[in-house]
mmCIF file of C-alpha atoms in Angstrom:
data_model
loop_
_atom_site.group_PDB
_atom_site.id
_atom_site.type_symbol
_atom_site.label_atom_id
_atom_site.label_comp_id
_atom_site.label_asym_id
_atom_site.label_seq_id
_atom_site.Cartn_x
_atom_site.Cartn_y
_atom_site.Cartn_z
ATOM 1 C CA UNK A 1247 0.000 0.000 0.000
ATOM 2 C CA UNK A 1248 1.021 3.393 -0.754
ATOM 3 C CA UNK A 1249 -1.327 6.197 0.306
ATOM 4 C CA UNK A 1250 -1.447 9.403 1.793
ATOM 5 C CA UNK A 1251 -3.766 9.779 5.391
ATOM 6 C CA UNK A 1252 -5.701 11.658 7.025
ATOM 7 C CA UNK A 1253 -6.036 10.778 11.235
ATOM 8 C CA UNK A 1254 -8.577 12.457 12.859
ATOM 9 C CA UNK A 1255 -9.378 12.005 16.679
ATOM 10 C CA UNK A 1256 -12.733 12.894 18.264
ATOM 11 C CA UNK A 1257 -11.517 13.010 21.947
ATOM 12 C CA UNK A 1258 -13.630 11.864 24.049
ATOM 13 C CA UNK A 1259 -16.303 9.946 21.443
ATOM 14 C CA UNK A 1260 -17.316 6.680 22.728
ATOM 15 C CA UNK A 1261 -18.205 4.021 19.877
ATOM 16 C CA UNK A 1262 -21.924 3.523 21.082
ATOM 17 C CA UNK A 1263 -22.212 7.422 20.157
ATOM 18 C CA UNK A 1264 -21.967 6.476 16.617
ATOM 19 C CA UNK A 1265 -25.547 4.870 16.251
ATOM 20 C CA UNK A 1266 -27.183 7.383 18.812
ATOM 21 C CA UNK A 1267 -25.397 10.436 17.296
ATOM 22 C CA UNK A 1268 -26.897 9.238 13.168
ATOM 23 C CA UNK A 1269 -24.804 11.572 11.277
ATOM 24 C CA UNK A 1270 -25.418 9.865 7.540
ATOM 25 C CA UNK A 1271 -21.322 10.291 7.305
ATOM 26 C CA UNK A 1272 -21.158 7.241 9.634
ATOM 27 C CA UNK A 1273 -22.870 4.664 8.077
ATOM 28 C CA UNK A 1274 -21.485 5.766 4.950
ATOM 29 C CA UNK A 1275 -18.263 5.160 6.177
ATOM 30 C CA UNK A 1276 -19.034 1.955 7.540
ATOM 31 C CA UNK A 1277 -20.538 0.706 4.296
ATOM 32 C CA UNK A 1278 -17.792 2.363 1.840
ATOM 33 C CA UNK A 1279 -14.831 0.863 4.242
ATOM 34 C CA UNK A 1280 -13.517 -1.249 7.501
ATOM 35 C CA UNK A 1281 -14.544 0.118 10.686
ATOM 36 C CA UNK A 1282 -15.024 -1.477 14.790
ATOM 37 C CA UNK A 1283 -16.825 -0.309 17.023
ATOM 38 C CA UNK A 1284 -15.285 -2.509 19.585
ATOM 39 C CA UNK A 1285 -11.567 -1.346 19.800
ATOM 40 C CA UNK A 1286 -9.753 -0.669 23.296
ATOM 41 C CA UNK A 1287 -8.070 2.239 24.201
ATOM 42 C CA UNK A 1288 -5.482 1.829 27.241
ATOM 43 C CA UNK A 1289 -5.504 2.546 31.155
ATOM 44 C CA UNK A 1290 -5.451 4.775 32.413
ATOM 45 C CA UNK A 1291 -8.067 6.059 29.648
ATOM 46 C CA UNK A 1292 -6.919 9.856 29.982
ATOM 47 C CA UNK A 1293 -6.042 12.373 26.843
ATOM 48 C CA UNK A 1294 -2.596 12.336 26.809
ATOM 49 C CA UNK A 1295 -1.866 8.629 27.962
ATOM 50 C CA UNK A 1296 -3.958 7.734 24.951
ATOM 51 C CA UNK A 1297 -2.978 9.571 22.326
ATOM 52 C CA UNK A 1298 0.685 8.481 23.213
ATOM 53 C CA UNK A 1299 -0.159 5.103 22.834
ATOM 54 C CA UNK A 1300 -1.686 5.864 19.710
ATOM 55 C CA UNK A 1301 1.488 7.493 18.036
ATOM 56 C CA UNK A 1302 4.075 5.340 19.636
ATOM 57 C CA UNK A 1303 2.143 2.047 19.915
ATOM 58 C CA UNK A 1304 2.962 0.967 22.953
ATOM 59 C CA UNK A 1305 0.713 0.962 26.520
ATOM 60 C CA UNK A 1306 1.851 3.808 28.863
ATOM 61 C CA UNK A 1307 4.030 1.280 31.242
ATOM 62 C CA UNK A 1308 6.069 1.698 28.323
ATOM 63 C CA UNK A 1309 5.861 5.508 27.017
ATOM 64 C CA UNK A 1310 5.741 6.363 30.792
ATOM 65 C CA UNK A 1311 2.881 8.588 30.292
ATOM 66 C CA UNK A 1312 0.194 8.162 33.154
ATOM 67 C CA UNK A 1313 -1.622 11.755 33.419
ATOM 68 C CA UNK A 1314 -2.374 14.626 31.272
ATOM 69 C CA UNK A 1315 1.222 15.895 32.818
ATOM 70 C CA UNK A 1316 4.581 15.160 29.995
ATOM 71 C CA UNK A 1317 7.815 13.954 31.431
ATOM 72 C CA UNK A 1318 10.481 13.046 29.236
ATOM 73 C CA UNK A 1319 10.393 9.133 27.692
ATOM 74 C CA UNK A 1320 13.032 7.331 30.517
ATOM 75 C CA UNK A 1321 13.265 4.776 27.204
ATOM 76 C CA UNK A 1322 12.021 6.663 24.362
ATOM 77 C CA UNK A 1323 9.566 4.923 21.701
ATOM 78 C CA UNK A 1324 9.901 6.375 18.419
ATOM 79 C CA UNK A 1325 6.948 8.139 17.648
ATOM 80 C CA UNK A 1326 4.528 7.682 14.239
ATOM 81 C CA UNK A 1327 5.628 11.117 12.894
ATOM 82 C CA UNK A 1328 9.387 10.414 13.555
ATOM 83 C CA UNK A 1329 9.302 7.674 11.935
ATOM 84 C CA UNK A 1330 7.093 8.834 8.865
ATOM 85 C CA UNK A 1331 10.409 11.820 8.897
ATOM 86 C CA UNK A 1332 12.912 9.368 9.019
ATOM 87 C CA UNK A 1333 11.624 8.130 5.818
ATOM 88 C CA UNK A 1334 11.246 10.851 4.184
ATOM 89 C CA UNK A 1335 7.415 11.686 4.859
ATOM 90 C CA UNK A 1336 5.935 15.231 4.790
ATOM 91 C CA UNK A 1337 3.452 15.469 8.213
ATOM 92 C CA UNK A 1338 1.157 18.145 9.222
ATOM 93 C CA UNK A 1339 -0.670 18.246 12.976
ATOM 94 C CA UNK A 1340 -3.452 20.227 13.798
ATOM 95 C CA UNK A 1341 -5.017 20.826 17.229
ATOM 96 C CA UNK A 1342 -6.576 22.611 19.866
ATOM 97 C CA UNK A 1343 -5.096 21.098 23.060
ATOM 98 C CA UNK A 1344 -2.003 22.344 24.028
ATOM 99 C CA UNK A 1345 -0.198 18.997 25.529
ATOM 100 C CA UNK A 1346 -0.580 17.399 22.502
ATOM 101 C CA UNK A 1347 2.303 19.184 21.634
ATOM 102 C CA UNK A 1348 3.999 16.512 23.165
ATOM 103 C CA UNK A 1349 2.870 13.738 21.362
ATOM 104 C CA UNK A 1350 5.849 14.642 18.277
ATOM 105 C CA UNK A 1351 9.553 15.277 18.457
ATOM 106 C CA UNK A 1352 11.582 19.008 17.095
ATOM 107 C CA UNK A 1353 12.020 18.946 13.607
ATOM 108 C CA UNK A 1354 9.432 15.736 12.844
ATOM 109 C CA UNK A 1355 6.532 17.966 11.464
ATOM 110 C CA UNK A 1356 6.772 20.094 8.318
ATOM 111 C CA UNK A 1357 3.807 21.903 10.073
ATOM 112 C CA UNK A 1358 1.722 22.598 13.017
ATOM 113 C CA UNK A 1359 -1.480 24.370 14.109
ATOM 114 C CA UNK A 1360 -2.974 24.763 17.136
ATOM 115 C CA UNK A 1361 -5.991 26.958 18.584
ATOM 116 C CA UNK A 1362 -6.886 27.484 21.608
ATOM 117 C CA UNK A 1363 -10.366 25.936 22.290
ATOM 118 C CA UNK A 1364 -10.610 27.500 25.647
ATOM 119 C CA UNK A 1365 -13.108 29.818 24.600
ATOM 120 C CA UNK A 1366 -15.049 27.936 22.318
ATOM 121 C CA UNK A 1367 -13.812 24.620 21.455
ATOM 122 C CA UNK A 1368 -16.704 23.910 18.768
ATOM 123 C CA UNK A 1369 -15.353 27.062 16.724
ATOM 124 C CA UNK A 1370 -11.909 25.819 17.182
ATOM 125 C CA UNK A 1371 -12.903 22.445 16.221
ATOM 126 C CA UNK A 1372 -14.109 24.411 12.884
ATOM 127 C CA UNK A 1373 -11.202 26.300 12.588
ATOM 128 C CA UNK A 1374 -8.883 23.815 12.497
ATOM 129 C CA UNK A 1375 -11.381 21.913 10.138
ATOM 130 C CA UNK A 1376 -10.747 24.346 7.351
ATOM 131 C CA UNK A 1377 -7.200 24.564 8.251
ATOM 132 C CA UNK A 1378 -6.405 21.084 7.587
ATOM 133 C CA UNK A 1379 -8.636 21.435 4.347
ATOM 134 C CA UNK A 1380 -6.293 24.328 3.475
ATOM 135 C CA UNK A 1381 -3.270 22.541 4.246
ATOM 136 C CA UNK A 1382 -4.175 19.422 2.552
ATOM 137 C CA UNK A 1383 -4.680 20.597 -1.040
ATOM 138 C CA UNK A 1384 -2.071 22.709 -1.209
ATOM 139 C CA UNK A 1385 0.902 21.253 0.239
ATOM 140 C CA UNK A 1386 -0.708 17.071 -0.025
ATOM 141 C CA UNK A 1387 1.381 16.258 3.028
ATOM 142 C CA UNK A 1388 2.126 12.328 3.293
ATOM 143 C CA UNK A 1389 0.153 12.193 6.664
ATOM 144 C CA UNK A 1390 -2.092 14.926 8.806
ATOM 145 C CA UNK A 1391 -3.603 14.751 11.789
ATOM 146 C CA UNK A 1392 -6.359 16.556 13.276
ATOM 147 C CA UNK A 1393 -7.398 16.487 16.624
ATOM 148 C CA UNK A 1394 -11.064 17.476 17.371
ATOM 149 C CA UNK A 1395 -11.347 18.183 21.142
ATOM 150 C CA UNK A 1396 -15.130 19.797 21.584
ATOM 151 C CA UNK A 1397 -16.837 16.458 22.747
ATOM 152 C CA UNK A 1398 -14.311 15.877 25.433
ATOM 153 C CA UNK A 1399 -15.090 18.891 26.398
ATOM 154 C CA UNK A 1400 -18.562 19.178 26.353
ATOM 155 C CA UNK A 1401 -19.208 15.407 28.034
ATOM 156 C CA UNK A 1402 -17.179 16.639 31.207
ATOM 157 C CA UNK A 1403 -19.453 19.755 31.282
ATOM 158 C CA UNK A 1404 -22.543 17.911 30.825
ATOM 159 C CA UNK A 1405 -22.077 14.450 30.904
ATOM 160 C CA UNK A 1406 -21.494 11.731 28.826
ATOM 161 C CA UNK A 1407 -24.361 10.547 26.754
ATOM 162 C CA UNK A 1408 -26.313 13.761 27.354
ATOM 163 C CA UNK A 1409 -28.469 15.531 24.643
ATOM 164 C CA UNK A 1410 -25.443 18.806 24.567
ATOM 165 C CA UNK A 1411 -22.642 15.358 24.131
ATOM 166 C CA UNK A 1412 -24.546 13.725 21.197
ATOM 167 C CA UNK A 1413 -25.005 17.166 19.518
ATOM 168 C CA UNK A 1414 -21.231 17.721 19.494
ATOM 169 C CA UNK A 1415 -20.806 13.951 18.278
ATOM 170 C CA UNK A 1416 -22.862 15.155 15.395
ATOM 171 C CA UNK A 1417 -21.011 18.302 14.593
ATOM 172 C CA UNK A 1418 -17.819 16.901 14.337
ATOM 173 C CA UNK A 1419 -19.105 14.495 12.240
ATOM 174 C CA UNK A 1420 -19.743 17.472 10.057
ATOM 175 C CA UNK A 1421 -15.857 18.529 10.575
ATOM 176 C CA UNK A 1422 -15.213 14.836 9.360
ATOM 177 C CA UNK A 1423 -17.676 14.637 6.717
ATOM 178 C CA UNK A 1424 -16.525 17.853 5.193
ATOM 179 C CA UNK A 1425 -12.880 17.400 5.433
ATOM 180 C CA UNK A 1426 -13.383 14.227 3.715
ATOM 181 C CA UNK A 1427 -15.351 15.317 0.942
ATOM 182 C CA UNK A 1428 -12.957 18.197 0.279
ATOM 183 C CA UNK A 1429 -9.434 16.503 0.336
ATOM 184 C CA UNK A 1430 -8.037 14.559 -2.299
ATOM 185 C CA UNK A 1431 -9.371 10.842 -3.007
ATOM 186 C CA UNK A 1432 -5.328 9.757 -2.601
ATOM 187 C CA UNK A 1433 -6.373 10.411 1.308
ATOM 188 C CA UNK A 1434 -7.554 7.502 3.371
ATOM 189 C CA UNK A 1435 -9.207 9.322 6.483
ATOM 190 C CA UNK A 1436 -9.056 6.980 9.596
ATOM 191 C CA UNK A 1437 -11.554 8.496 12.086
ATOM 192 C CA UNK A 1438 -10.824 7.359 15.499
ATOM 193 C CA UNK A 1439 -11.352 8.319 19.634
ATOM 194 C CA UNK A 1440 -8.931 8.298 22.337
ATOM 195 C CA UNK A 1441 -11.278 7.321 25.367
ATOM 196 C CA UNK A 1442 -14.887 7.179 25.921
ATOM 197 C CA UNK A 1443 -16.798 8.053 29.184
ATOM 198 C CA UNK A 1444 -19.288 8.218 31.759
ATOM 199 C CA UNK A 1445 -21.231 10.710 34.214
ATOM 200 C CA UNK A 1446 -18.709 13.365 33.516
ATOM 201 C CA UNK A 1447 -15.133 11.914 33.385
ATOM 202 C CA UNK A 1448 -13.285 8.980 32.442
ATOM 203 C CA UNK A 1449 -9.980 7.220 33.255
ATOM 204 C CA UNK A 1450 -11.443 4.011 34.222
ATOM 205 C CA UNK A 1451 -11.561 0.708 32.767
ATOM 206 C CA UNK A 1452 -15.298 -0.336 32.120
ATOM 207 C CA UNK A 1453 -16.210 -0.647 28.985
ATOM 208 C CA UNK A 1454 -17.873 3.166 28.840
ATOM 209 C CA UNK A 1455 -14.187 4.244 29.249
ATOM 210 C CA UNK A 1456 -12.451 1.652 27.650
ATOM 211 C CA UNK A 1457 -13.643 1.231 24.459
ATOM 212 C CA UNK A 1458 -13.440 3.134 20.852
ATOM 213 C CA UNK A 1459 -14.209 3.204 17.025
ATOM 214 C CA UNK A 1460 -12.088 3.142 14.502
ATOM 215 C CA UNK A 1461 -13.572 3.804 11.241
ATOM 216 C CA UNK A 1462 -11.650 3.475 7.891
ATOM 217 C CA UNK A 1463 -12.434 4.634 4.414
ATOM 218 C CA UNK A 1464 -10.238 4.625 0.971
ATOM 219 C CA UNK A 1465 -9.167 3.454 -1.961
ATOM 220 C CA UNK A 1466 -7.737 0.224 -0.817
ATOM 221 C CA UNK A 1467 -9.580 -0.325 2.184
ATOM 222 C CA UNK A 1468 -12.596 -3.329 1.821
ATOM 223 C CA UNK A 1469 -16.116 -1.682 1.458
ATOM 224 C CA UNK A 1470 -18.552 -2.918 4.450
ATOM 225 C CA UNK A 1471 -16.027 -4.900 6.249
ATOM 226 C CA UNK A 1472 -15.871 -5.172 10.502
ATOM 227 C CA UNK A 1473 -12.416 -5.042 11.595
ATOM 228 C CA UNK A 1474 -11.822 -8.199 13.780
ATOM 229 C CA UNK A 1475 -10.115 -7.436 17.329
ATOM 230 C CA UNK A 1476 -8.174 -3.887 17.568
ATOM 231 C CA UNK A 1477 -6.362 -1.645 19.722
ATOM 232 C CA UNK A 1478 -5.578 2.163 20.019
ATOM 233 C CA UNK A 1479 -1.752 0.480 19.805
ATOM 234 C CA UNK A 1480 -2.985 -0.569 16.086
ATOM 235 C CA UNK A 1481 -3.850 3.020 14.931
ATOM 236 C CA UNK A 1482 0.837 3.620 14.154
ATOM 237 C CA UNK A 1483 1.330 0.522 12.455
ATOM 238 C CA UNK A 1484 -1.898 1.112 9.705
ATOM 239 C CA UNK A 1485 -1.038 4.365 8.556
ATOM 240 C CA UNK A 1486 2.840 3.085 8.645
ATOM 241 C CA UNK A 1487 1.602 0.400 6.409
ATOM 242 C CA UNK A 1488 -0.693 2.754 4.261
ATOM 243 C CA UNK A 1489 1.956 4.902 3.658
ATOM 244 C CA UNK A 1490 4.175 1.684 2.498
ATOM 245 C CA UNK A 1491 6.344 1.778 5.770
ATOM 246 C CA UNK A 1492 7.190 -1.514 8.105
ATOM 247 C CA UNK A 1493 6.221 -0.704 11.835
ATOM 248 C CA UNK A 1494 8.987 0.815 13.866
ATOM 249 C CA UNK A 1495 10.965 -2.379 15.785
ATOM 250 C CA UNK A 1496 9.594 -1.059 19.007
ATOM 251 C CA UNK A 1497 5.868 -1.258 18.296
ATOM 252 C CA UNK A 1498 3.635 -3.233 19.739
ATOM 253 C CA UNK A 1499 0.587 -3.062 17.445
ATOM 254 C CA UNK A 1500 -0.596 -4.716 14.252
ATOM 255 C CA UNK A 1501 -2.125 -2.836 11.028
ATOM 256 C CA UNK A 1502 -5.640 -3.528 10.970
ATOM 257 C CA UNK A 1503 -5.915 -3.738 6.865
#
């Protein structure tokens, strides 16, 4: 395989959102590629932890991330966008919470945006939308990532599950559906979480917390097909593999195509 991707992260979206949330982008992701809406996200299920795991595929014991707090890898784990640089691959991050900063090395990105979503996270989540658009058919970067952090947001204000949380599922589903439909058809977009929830946190491990979609549409991918067991530690390796990379030797997960 030998695509260019597009990562987006809903933080915060649990996988039995999907069905209650019935933005028509979902099931017509679902029924033009692979998707699960079963896959497992790591302990402790918190922002950062999780989205470490996701780039360096390995569980925090390993990356040594345990709170929303960075300290320096004691070991370091190459991360997805080093590695993507070390072979020559042009990656673009876009965000709107600040300690994701973290989550890449100096001199690993060919560009970054962030904006601040604490004032409005929902117009940031827009913003950053049309960004990535922007980016994306201009400079066609090997791999981008954009991080969507309104629903995180808006389930620890009002809960999990609540009427305000299933609203802001649906309008990043707009962000997604837009993005997708505006970017070249080179892209495959995976659309993934980093934790779900319940009441108004998260950081535990029942299944509320624990478990996330991962939703995958392109040109090579299989139209209509589940994706069998997966991890957040599987998210590296498939757009390694999509780009026509091996996995980094330290990496624990597999690619899920």
């Amino acid at each position: 395989m030998s695509e260019k991707v597009l990562l987006i992260s809903i933080d915060g979206m649990r996988a039995d959102s999907l069905e209650k949330a019935n933005h028509p982008f979902i099931a017509k992701m679902m029924n033009n590629g692979s998707f699960t809406l079963h896959a497992q996200t790591v302990m402790p299920s918190v922002t950062l932890p999780c989205h470490m795991s996701m780039f360096h595929s390995v569980p925090p014991e390993r990356h040594g991330i345990t709170t929303n707090i960075y300290t320096p890898q004691v070991r370091p784990i190459v991360g997805l966008c080093e590695h993507l640089r070390a072979n020559d691959k042009i990656c673009g991050f876009f965000h709107n919470w600040a300690e994701l900063r973290d989550l890449t090395r100096p001199g690993s990105l060919a560009f970054s945006c962030y904006s601040s979503g604490d004032i409005d996270y929902e117009k940031s989540n827009q913003f950053l939308t049309d960004s990535a658009i922007d980016y994306i058919n201009k400079e066609k970067p090997d791999f981008t990532f954009l991080y969507l952090g309104n629903v995180d947001e808006v389930g620890h204000r009002y809960g999990w599950m609540s009427d305000e949380y299933m609203t802001s599922v649906y309008d990043s589903w707009a962000c997604v559906e837009r993005i997708a439909g505006a970017i070249p058809e080179e892209y495959t977009v995976i659309v993934t979480s980093d934790h779900g929830g319940h009441g108004r946190g998260h950081g535990t491990d029942q299944p509320e917390d624990m478990t996330i979609p991962i939703l995958i549409q392109g040109r090579t991918t299989a139209s209509g097909q589940e994706i069998g067991p997966a991890s957040i530690l599987d998210i590296a390796p498939t757009v390694a593999s999509l780009l026509g990379l091996q996995s980094n030797k330290d990496w624990e997960g597999s690619c899920l195509l």
